[in-house]
Each structure stands twice: as C-alpha cells, then as structure tokens.
C-alpha cells in the first residue's frame, strides 16, 4: 500500500516529470533568493552531483535536471548577449570544445567507474558524485553548443 502511494507521488511510469517539475520550481525559487551567481551555480552543481541518491518523490530527479533548468534561466536572462555572441566562429569553437571535452571527460569518467567496486562507502560516493558531475558537464556543453546554433541568425 505504502509502495503504491510512493509510486504515484513519485510520478508513476511516464508521469515522472510532474513531481520533478514541482520540486525543481521550489528548488529554483530557493536558489534564486541567493544574490551571488557563483554560489547559485555551486549549489546547482552540488545538487546535480548528489542526484544519484535514491531520494523519493521525484526529488533526486529534480536534482538531476536542476543544472539544465538553471542554465535555461540564465540563458533567458542573458538572451540578448548570447545572440550577439553567436557568430559562426563562436559556434565552431563551441562544438570543438564540446567534442574535446566529451572525449576527455568520457575517459575520466571511465576512471571513476573503477572506484565503484571500492570497499569504502566514502570512495564509492565520491566516485559516483564525480561521475555524475562529469556527465552533466559534457551534457551542459552539448546543450550550450546546440543553443548557439539555434540563436544564430
């Protein structure tokens, strides 16, 4: 009975995004109360890093997508500046950075996978967190590269 209630509240099957959106809007409201942008980014990256923890009710999924949500917020705030910076050379540079980062970070991520079998729970958690942040970094760079193409006139 309790498992069924948790399933429904956590977004049963293809409805996973509904509780995630609820939590992410609450998270972002809290984060936007902070004046320093660098601290906001640090919190979002930290939340993203711990998103592997099995927190119920869609909270861990909200942590997972928080970096993309916040990056979209920042892109909306600085849309005019981003449009001015989206030249053909900048787009090529963005894609080159993305490709190089993807290759290097994938290799680094493979090294982190080796820590999962370690007996120490702290080392396992550090390996999972690092792996999670690495995948978000190249995911974010890919979204940024695609955004550069989309706003280019």
Short mmCIF file of N, CA and C in Angstrom, two decimals:
data_model
loop_
_atom_site.label_atom_id
_atom_site.label_comp_id
_atom_site.label_asym_id
_atom_site.label_seq_id
_atom_site.Cartn_x
_atom_site.Cartn_y
_atom_site.Cartn_z
N UNK A 1 0.82 -1.20 0.00
CA UNK A 1 0.00 0.00 0.00
C UNK A 1 0.87 1.26 0.00
N UNK A 2 1.83 1.33 0.93
CA UNK A 2 2.70 2.50 1.01
C UNK A 2 3.55 2.61 -0.25
N UNK A 3 4.01 1.48 -0.77
CA UNK A 3 4.81 1.49 -2.00
C UNK A 3 4.00 2.05 -3.16
N UNK A 4 2.71 1.71 -3.24
CA UNK A 4 1.85 2.22 -4.31
C UNK A 4 1.67 3.73 -4.19
N UNK A 5 1.49 4.21 -2.97
CA UNK A 5 1.33 5.65 -2.75
C UNK A 5 2.62 6.37 -3.15
N UNK A 6 3.78 5.81 -2.75
CA UNK A 6 5.06 6.42 -3.13
C UNK A 6 5.25 6.41 -4.64
N UNK A 7 4.83 5.33 -5.31
CA UNK A 7 4.92 5.27 -6.77
C UNK A 7 4.11 6.39 -7.42
N UNK A 8 2.90 6.61 -6.94
CA UNK A 8 2.04 7.65 -7.51
C UNK A 8 2.63 9.03 -7.23
N UNK A 9 3.08 9.27 -6.00
CA UNK A 9 3.64 10.56 -5.64
C UNK A 9 5.00 10.82 -6.30
N UNK A 10 5.69 9.76 -6.68
CA UNK A 10 6.99 9.91 -7.34
C UNK A 10 6.86 10.02 -8.85
N UNK A 11 5.66 9.98 -9.37
CA UNK A 11 5.46 10.09 -10.80
C UNK A 11 5.48 8.74 -11.47
N UNK A 12 4.41 8.04 -11.34
CA UNK A 12 4.31 6.67 -11.85
C UNK A 12 4.55 6.62 -13.36
N UNK A 13 5.41 5.72 -13.79
CA UNK A 13 5.72 5.42 -15.20
C UNK A 13 6.11 6.68 -15.96
N UNK A 14 5.34 7.02 -16.98
CA UNK A 14 5.71 8.13 -17.85
C UNK A 14 5.35 9.49 -17.25
N UNK A 15 4.83 9.54 -16.05
CA UNK A 15 4.48 10.80 -15.39
C UNK A 15 5.57 11.26 -14.41
N UNK A 16 6.79 10.76 -14.59
CA UNK A 16 7.90 11.07 -13.69
C UNK A 16 8.21 12.56 -13.63
N UNK A 17 7.91 13.27 -14.70
CA UNK A 17 8.30 14.67 -14.79
C UNK A 17 7.42 15.60 -13.96
N UNK A 18 6.22 15.17 -13.58
CA UNK A 18 5.34 16.06 -12.82
C UNK A 18 5.86 16.37 -11.42
N UNK A 19 6.20 15.36 -10.61
CA UNK A 19 6.80 15.72 -9.32
C UNK A 19 8.16 16.40 -9.48
N UNK A 20 8.91 16.02 -10.53
CA UNK A 20 10.20 16.65 -10.77
C UNK A 20 10.02 18.14 -11.01
N UNK A 21 9.03 18.51 -11.83
CA UNK A 21 8.79 19.93 -12.08
C UNK A 21 8.37 20.67 -10.81
N UNK A 22 7.54 20.04 -10.01
CA UNK A 22 7.13 20.65 -8.74
C UNK A 22 8.35 20.97 -7.89
N UNK A 23 9.22 19.96 -7.70
CA UNK A 23 10.38 20.16 -6.85
C UNK A 23 11.39 21.11 -7.46
N UNK A 24 11.54 21.07 -8.77
CA UNK A 24 12.55 21.93 -9.39
C UNK A 24 12.13 23.40 -9.32
N UNK A 25 10.84 23.67 -9.43
CA UNK A 25 10.38 25.06 -9.28
C UNK A 25 10.60 25.53 -7.84
N UNK A 26 10.37 24.66 -6.86
CA UNK A 26 10.65 25.03 -5.47
C UNK A 26 12.14 25.24 -5.24
N UNK A 27 12.95 24.33 -5.77
CA UNK A 27 14.40 24.47 -5.64
C UNK A 27 14.90 25.77 -6.26
N UNK A 28 14.44 26.06 -7.46
CA UNK A 28 14.92 27.26 -8.15
C UNK A 28 14.46 28.52 -7.44
N UNK A 29 13.26 28.50 -6.87
CA UNK A 29 12.83 29.67 -6.12
C UNK A 29 13.77 29.91 -4.95
N UNK A 30 14.13 28.84 -4.25
CA UNK A 30 15.07 28.97 -3.12
C UNK A 30 16.44 29.43 -3.60
N UNK A 31 16.91 28.86 -4.67
CA UNK A 31 18.24 29.20 -5.19
C UNK A 31 18.29 30.64 -5.67
N UNK A 32 17.21 31.11 -6.28
CA UNK A 32 17.19 32.48 -6.80
C UNK A 32 17.10 33.53 -5.69
N UNK A 33 16.88 33.11 -4.46
CA UNK A 33 16.91 34.04 -3.34
C UNK A 33 18.34 34.41 -2.96
N UNK A 34 19.31 33.67 -3.49
CA UNK A 34 20.74 33.92 -3.22
C UNK A 34 21.23 34.97 -4.21
N UNK A 35 21.92 35.98 -3.70
CA UNK A 35 22.37 37.09 -4.55
C UNK A 35 23.59 36.76 -5.42
N UNK A 36 24.47 35.93 -4.95
CA UNK A 36 25.72 35.65 -5.67
C UNK A 36 25.50 34.54 -6.70
N UNK A 37 25.74 34.88 -7.99
CA UNK A 37 25.55 33.90 -9.07
C UNK A 37 26.48 32.72 -8.94
N UNK A 38 27.73 32.95 -8.55
CA UNK A 38 28.69 31.85 -8.43
C UNK A 38 28.22 30.85 -7.38
N UNK A 39 27.59 31.32 -6.31
CA UNK A 39 27.09 30.43 -5.28
C UNK A 39 25.88 29.65 -5.77
N UNK A 40 25.05 30.30 -6.59
CA UNK A 40 23.92 29.60 -7.20
C UNK A 40 24.42 28.43 -8.05
N UNK A 41 25.43 28.72 -8.90
CA UNK A 41 25.98 27.67 -9.76
C UNK A 41 26.60 26.55 -8.93
N UNK A 42 27.27 26.91 -7.86
CA UNK A 42 27.89 25.91 -7.00
C UNK A 42 26.83 25.01 -6.37
N UNK A 43 25.73 25.59 -5.93
CA UNK A 43 24.65 24.80 -5.34
C UNK A 43 24.03 23.88 -6.38
N UNK A 44 23.78 24.41 -7.57
CA UNK A 44 23.16 23.60 -8.62
C UNK A 44 24.06 22.44 -9.02
N UNK A 45 25.36 22.69 -9.16
CA UNK A 45 26.29 21.61 -9.50
C UNK A 45 26.35 20.60 -8.35
N UNK A 46 26.32 21.08 -7.12
CA UNK A 46 26.30 20.17 -5.97
C UNK A 46 25.06 19.31 -5.94
N UNK A 47 23.90 19.90 -6.22
CA UNK A 47 22.66 19.12 -6.28
C UNK A 47 22.73 18.08 -7.38
N UNK A 48 23.29 18.51 -8.50
CA UNK A 48 23.44 17.59 -9.62
C UNK A 48 24.36 16.43 -9.25
N UNK A 49 25.39 16.74 -8.49
CA UNK A 49 26.34 15.72 -8.10
C UNK A 49 25.77 14.67 -7.17
N UNK A 50 24.79 15.04 -6.36
CA UNK A 50 24.21 14.07 -5.43
C UNK A 50 22.90 13.48 -5.95
N UNK A 51 22.59 13.70 -7.19
CA UNK A 51 21.31 13.22 -7.74
C UNK A 51 21.24 11.70 -7.86
N UNK A 52 22.37 11.01 -7.69
CA UNK A 52 22.34 9.54 -7.73
C UNK A 52 21.71 8.95 -6.47
N UNK A 53 21.59 9.74 -5.42
CA UNK A 53 20.98 9.25 -4.19
C UNK A 53 19.50 8.96 -4.42
N UNK A 54 19.01 7.85 -3.93
CA UNK A 54 17.61 7.48 -4.19
C UNK A 54 16.63 8.22 -3.27
N UNK A 55 16.44 9.49 -3.53
CA UNK A 55 15.52 10.30 -2.73
C UNK A 55 14.14 10.19 -3.38
N UNK A 56 13.12 9.81 -2.62
CA UNK A 56 11.79 9.58 -3.21
C UNK A 56 11.08 10.87 -3.62
N UNK A 57 9.92 10.70 -4.18
CA UNK A 57 9.01 11.78 -4.58
C UNK A 57 9.54 12.63 -5.72
N UNK A 58 10.46 12.11 -6.48
CA UNK A 58 10.99 12.83 -7.63
C UNK A 58 12.02 13.88 -7.28
N UNK A 59 12.47 13.91 -6.03
CA UNK A 59 13.44 14.93 -5.62
C UNK A 59 14.80 14.68 -6.26
N UNK A 60 15.24 13.43 -6.30
CA UNK A 60 16.54 13.15 -6.92
C UNK A 60 16.51 13.46 -8.42
N UNK A 61 15.38 13.27 -9.06
CA UNK A 61 15.25 13.62 -10.48
C UNK A 61 15.32 15.14 -10.65
N UNK A 62 14.74 15.87 -9.70
CA UNK A 62 14.82 17.34 -9.74
C UNK A 62 16.27 17.79 -9.56
N UNK A 63 17.01 17.12 -8.67
CA UNK A 63 18.42 17.43 -8.51
C UNK A 63 19.16 17.20 -9.82
N UNK A 64 18.84 16.09 -10.50
CA UNK A 64 19.48 15.72 -11.76
C UNK A 64 19.30 16.81 -12.82
N UNK A 65 18.08 17.32 -12.95
CA UNK A 65 17.78 18.29 -14.00
C UNK A 65 17.96 19.75 -13.57
N UNK A 66 18.36 19.98 -12.33
CA UNK A 66 18.48 21.35 -11.84
C UNK A 66 19.50 22.17 -12.62
N UNK A 67 20.59 21.56 -13.06
CA UNK A 67 21.60 22.33 -13.80
C UNK A 67 21.06 22.81 -15.15
N UNK A 68 20.28 21.97 -15.81
CA UNK A 68 19.70 22.37 -17.09
C UNK A 68 18.64 23.45 -16.91
N UNK A 69 17.86 23.31 -15.86
CA UNK A 69 16.81 24.29 -15.57
C UNK A 69 17.43 25.64 -15.26
N UNK A 70 18.47 25.65 -14.40
CA UNK A 70 19.12 26.90 -14.05
C UNK A 70 19.87 27.50 -15.24
N UNK A 71 20.49 26.66 -16.05
CA UNK A 71 21.17 27.17 -17.24
C UNK A 71 20.17 27.81 -18.20
N UNK A 72 18.99 27.21 -18.32
CA UNK A 72 17.94 27.81 -19.15
C UNK A 72 17.49 29.15 -18.60
N UNK A 73 17.41 29.26 -17.30
CA UNK A 73 17.06 30.53 -16.66
C UNK A 73 18.12 31.58 -16.99
N UNK A 74 19.38 31.22 -16.83
CA UNK A 74 20.47 32.16 -17.14
C UNK A 74 20.48 32.52 -18.62
N UNK A 75 20.21 31.56 -19.48
CA UNK A 75 20.17 31.84 -20.93
C UNK A 75 19.03 32.80 -21.25
N UNK A 76 17.92 32.67 -20.56
CA UNK A 76 16.80 33.59 -20.77
C UNK A 76 17.17 35.00 -20.31
N UNK A 77 17.83 35.10 -19.16
CA UNK A 77 18.22 36.41 -18.62
C UNK A 77 19.22 37.10 -19.55
N UNK A 78 20.15 36.33 -20.09
CA UNK A 78 21.21 36.90 -20.93
C UNK A 78 21.00 36.57 -22.41
N UNK A 79 19.76 36.48 -22.85
CA UNK A 79 19.45 36.09 -24.23
C UNK A 79 20.04 37.07 -25.25
N UNK A 80 19.93 38.36 -24.99
CA UNK A 80 20.46 39.35 -25.94
C UNK A 80 21.97 39.23 -26.09
N UNK A 81 22.66 39.05 -24.99
CA UNK A 81 24.11 38.89 -25.04
C UNK A 81 24.49 37.61 -25.77
N UNK A 82 23.77 36.53 -25.51
CA UNK A 82 24.06 35.26 -26.18
C UNK A 82 23.82 35.35 -27.68
N UNK A 83 22.81 36.09 -28.09
CA UNK A 83 22.57 36.26 -29.53
C UNK A 83 23.70 37.03 -30.19
N UNK A 84 24.21 38.04 -29.50
CA UNK A 84 25.32 38.82 -30.04
C UNK A 84 26.60 37.98 -30.14
N UNK A 85 26.77 37.08 -29.20
CA UNK A 85 27.99 36.26 -29.17
C UNK A 85 27.91 35.04 -30.10
N UNK A 86 26.76 34.77 -30.66
CA UNK A 86 26.59 33.58 -31.50
C UNK A 86 26.99 33.86 -32.94
N UNK A 87 28.28 33.99 -33.17
CA UNK A 87 28.81 34.15 -34.52
C UNK A 87 29.19 32.76 -35.04
N UNK A 88 29.46 32.69 -36.31
CA UNK A 88 29.85 31.40 -36.90
C UNK A 88 31.12 30.84 -36.26
N UNK A 89 32.09 31.72 -36.00
CA UNK A 89 33.34 31.28 -35.37
C UNK A 89 33.08 30.79 -33.95
N UNK A 90 32.21 31.47 -33.24
CA UNK A 90 31.90 31.07 -31.86
C UNK A 90 31.21 29.71 -31.84
N UNK A 91 30.33 29.47 -32.80
CA UNK A 91 29.63 28.19 -32.85
C UNK A 91 30.61 27.05 -33.15
N UNK A 92 31.53 27.27 -34.07
CA UNK A 92 32.55 26.26 -34.36
C UNK A 92 33.40 26.00 -33.11
N UNK A 93 33.76 27.07 -32.41
CA UNK A 93 34.55 26.92 -31.18
C UNK A 93 33.76 26.15 -30.12
N UNK A 94 32.48 26.45 -29.99
CA UNK A 94 31.65 25.74 -29.01
C UNK A 94 31.62 24.25 -29.31
N UNK A 95 31.46 23.90 -30.58
CA UNK A 95 31.39 22.48 -30.96
C UNK A 95 32.74 21.80 -30.77
N UNK A 96 33.83 22.50 -31.05
CA UNK A 96 35.15 21.92 -30.84
C UNK A 96 35.39 21.68 -29.34
N UNK A 97 35.01 22.65 -28.52
CA UNK A 97 35.15 22.49 -27.07
C UNK A 97 34.30 21.31 -26.59
N UNK A 98 33.09 21.22 -27.11
CA UNK A 98 32.21 20.12 -26.72
C UNK A 98 32.81 18.77 -27.08
N UNK A 99 33.32 18.64 -28.29
CA UNK A 99 33.87 17.35 -28.74
C UNK A 99 35.10 16.97 -27.92
N UNK A 100 36.01 17.91 -27.72
CA UNK A 100 37.22 17.63 -26.94
C UNK A 100 36.84 17.30 -25.49
N UNK A 101 35.94 18.09 -24.91
CA UNK A 101 35.51 17.84 -23.53
C UNK A 101 34.81 16.49 -23.41
N UNK A 102 34.00 16.16 -24.40
CA UNK A 102 33.29 14.88 -24.37
C UNK A 102 34.28 13.71 -24.34
N UNK A 103 35.28 13.78 -25.20
CA UNK A 103 36.26 12.69 -25.27
C UNK A 103 37.06 12.62 -23.97
N UNK A 104 37.57 13.76 -23.51
CA UNK A 104 38.40 13.75 -22.30
C UNK A 104 37.59 13.38 -21.06
N UNK A 105 36.40 13.92 -20.94
CA UNK A 105 35.58 13.63 -19.77
C UNK A 105 35.05 12.20 -19.78
N UNK A 106 34.83 11.64 -20.95
CA UNK A 106 34.42 10.24 -21.03
C UNK A 106 35.54 9.34 -20.53
N UNK A 107 36.77 9.66 -20.92
CA UNK A 107 37.93 8.89 -20.42
C UNK A 107 38.07 9.03 -18.90
N UNK A 108 37.89 10.25 -18.40
CA UNK A 108 37.96 10.48 -16.96
C UNK A 108 36.84 9.74 -16.23
N UNK A 109 35.66 9.73 -16.84
CA UNK A 109 34.51 9.03 -16.26
C UNK A 109 34.78 7.53 -16.17
N UNK A 110 35.45 6.98 -17.17
CA UNK A 110 35.80 5.56 -17.14
C UNK A 110 36.72 5.26 -15.96
N UNK A 111 37.60 6.19 -15.62
CA UNK A 111 38.48 6.02 -14.46
C UNK A 111 37.66 6.02 -13.17
N UNK A 112 36.63 6.88 -13.11
CA UNK A 112 35.79 6.96 -11.92
C UNK A 112 34.99 5.69 -11.71
N UNK A 113 34.62 5.01 -12.78
CA UNK A 113 33.84 3.78 -12.67
C UNK A 113 34.62 2.73 -11.88
N UNK A 114 35.93 2.77 -11.95
CA UNK A 114 36.77 1.83 -11.20
C UNK A 114 36.62 1.98 -9.70
N UNK A 115 36.21 3.15 -9.24
CA UNK A 115 36.05 3.37 -7.81
C UNK A 115 34.76 2.78 -7.26
N UNK A 116 33.83 2.40 -8.13
CA UNK A 116 32.55 1.85 -7.65
C UNK A 116 32.74 0.54 -6.90
N UNK A 117 33.78 -0.22 -7.25
CA UNK A 117 33.99 -1.52 -6.61
C UNK A 117 34.80 -1.40 -5.32
N UNK A 118 35.23 -0.20 -4.97
CA UNK A 118 35.99 0.00 -3.75
C UNK A 118 35.12 -0.34 -2.53
N UNK A 119 35.75 -0.84 -1.50
CA UNK A 119 35.00 -1.26 -0.31
C UNK A 119 34.54 -0.09 0.54
N UNK A 120 35.22 1.03 0.46
CA UNK A 120 34.88 2.18 1.28
C UNK A 120 33.66 2.90 0.70
N UNK A 121 32.66 3.13 1.52
CA UNK A 121 31.44 3.80 1.08
C UNK A 121 31.74 5.25 0.69
N UNK A 122 32.69 5.87 1.35
CA UNK A 122 33.06 7.25 1.04
C UNK A 122 33.67 7.35 -0.36
N UNK A 123 34.55 6.39 -0.69
CA UNK A 123 35.18 6.39 -2.02
C UNK A 123 34.13 6.10 -3.09
N UNK A 124 33.20 5.18 -2.81
CA UNK A 124 32.11 4.90 -3.76
C UNK A 124 31.27 6.14 -4.00
N UNK A 125 30.92 6.83 -2.92
CA UNK A 125 30.10 8.05 -3.05
C UNK A 125 30.85 9.12 -3.82
N UNK A 126 32.13 9.27 -3.55
CA UNK A 126 32.94 10.26 -4.28
C UNK A 126 33.03 9.91 -5.76
N UNK A 127 33.22 8.62 -6.06
CA UNK A 127 33.27 8.19 -7.46
C UNK A 127 31.95 8.42 -8.17
N UNK A 128 30.83 8.09 -7.51
CA UNK A 128 29.51 8.32 -8.11
C UNK A 128 29.24 9.80 -8.32
N UNK A 129 29.59 10.62 -7.33
CA UNK A 129 29.37 12.06 -7.45
C UNK A 129 30.21 12.64 -8.57
N UNK A 130 31.48 12.26 -8.64
CA UNK A 130 32.35 12.76 -9.71
C UNK A 130 31.84 12.33 -11.08
N UNK A 131 31.46 11.09 -11.20
CA UNK A 131 30.93 10.57 -12.46
C UNK A 131 29.66 11.32 -12.87
N UNK A 132 28.81 11.58 -11.90
CA UNK A 132 27.57 12.29 -12.16
C UNK A 132 27.84 13.72 -12.63
N UNK A 133 28.75 14.42 -11.96
CA UNK A 133 29.07 15.79 -12.34
C UNK A 133 29.73 15.82 -13.71
N UNK A 134 30.60 14.86 -14.00
CA UNK A 134 31.27 14.81 -15.30
C UNK A 134 30.25 14.66 -16.43
N UNK A 135 29.29 13.77 -16.24
CA UNK A 135 28.29 13.58 -17.30
C UNK A 135 27.44 14.82 -17.48
N UNK A 136 27.20 15.55 -16.41
CA UNK A 136 26.42 16.79 -16.53
C UNK A 136 27.22 17.88 -17.24
N UNK A 137 28.52 17.91 -17.00
CA UNK A 137 29.36 18.93 -17.64
C UNK A 137 29.32 18.76 -19.15
N UNK A 138 29.55 17.55 -19.65
CA UNK A 138 29.52 17.43 -21.11
C UNK A 138 28.11 17.48 -21.65
N UNK A 139 27.12 17.12 -20.87
CA UNK A 139 25.73 17.32 -21.29
C UNK A 139 25.41 18.80 -21.42
N UNK A 140 25.88 19.58 -20.44
CA UNK A 140 25.66 21.03 -20.46
C UNK A 140 26.38 21.67 -21.65
N UNK A 141 27.61 21.23 -21.91
CA UNK A 141 28.34 21.78 -23.05
C UNK A 141 27.64 21.45 -24.37
N UNK A 142 27.05 20.26 -24.47
CA UNK A 142 26.30 19.89 -25.66
C UNK A 142 25.06 20.74 -25.84
N UNK A 143 24.33 20.97 -24.76
CA UNK A 143 23.15 21.83 -24.83
C UNK A 143 23.56 23.25 -25.21
N UNK A 144 24.66 23.73 -24.65
CA UNK A 144 25.15 25.07 -24.97
C UNK A 144 25.53 25.17 -26.45
N UNK A 145 26.17 24.14 -26.98
CA UNK A 145 26.54 24.14 -28.40
C UNK A 145 25.29 24.15 -29.28
N UNK A 146 24.29 23.37 -28.92
CA UNK A 146 23.03 23.37 -29.68
C UNK A 146 22.31 24.70 -29.57
N UNK A 147 22.36 25.30 -28.39
CA UNK A 147 21.73 26.62 -28.21
C UNK A 147 22.39 27.66 -29.10
N UNK A 148 23.72 27.58 -29.23
CA UNK A 148 24.43 28.52 -30.10
C UNK A 148 23.95 28.43 -31.54
N UNK A 149 23.69 27.22 -32.01
CA UNK A 149 23.16 27.06 -33.38
C UNK A 149 21.75 27.62 -33.48
N UNK A 150 20.95 27.41 -32.44
CA UNK A 150 19.54 27.81 -32.52
C UNK A 150 19.34 29.32 -32.52
N UNK A 151 20.24 30.08 -31.88
CA UNK A 151 20.06 31.54 -31.84
C UNK A 151 20.85 32.25 -32.93
N UNK A 152 21.67 31.51 -33.68
CA UNK A 152 22.46 32.12 -34.75
C UNK A 152 21.54 32.58 -35.87
N UNK A 153 21.73 33.82 -36.31
CA UNK A 153 20.86 34.35 -37.38
C UNK A 153 21.48 34.07 -38.72
#
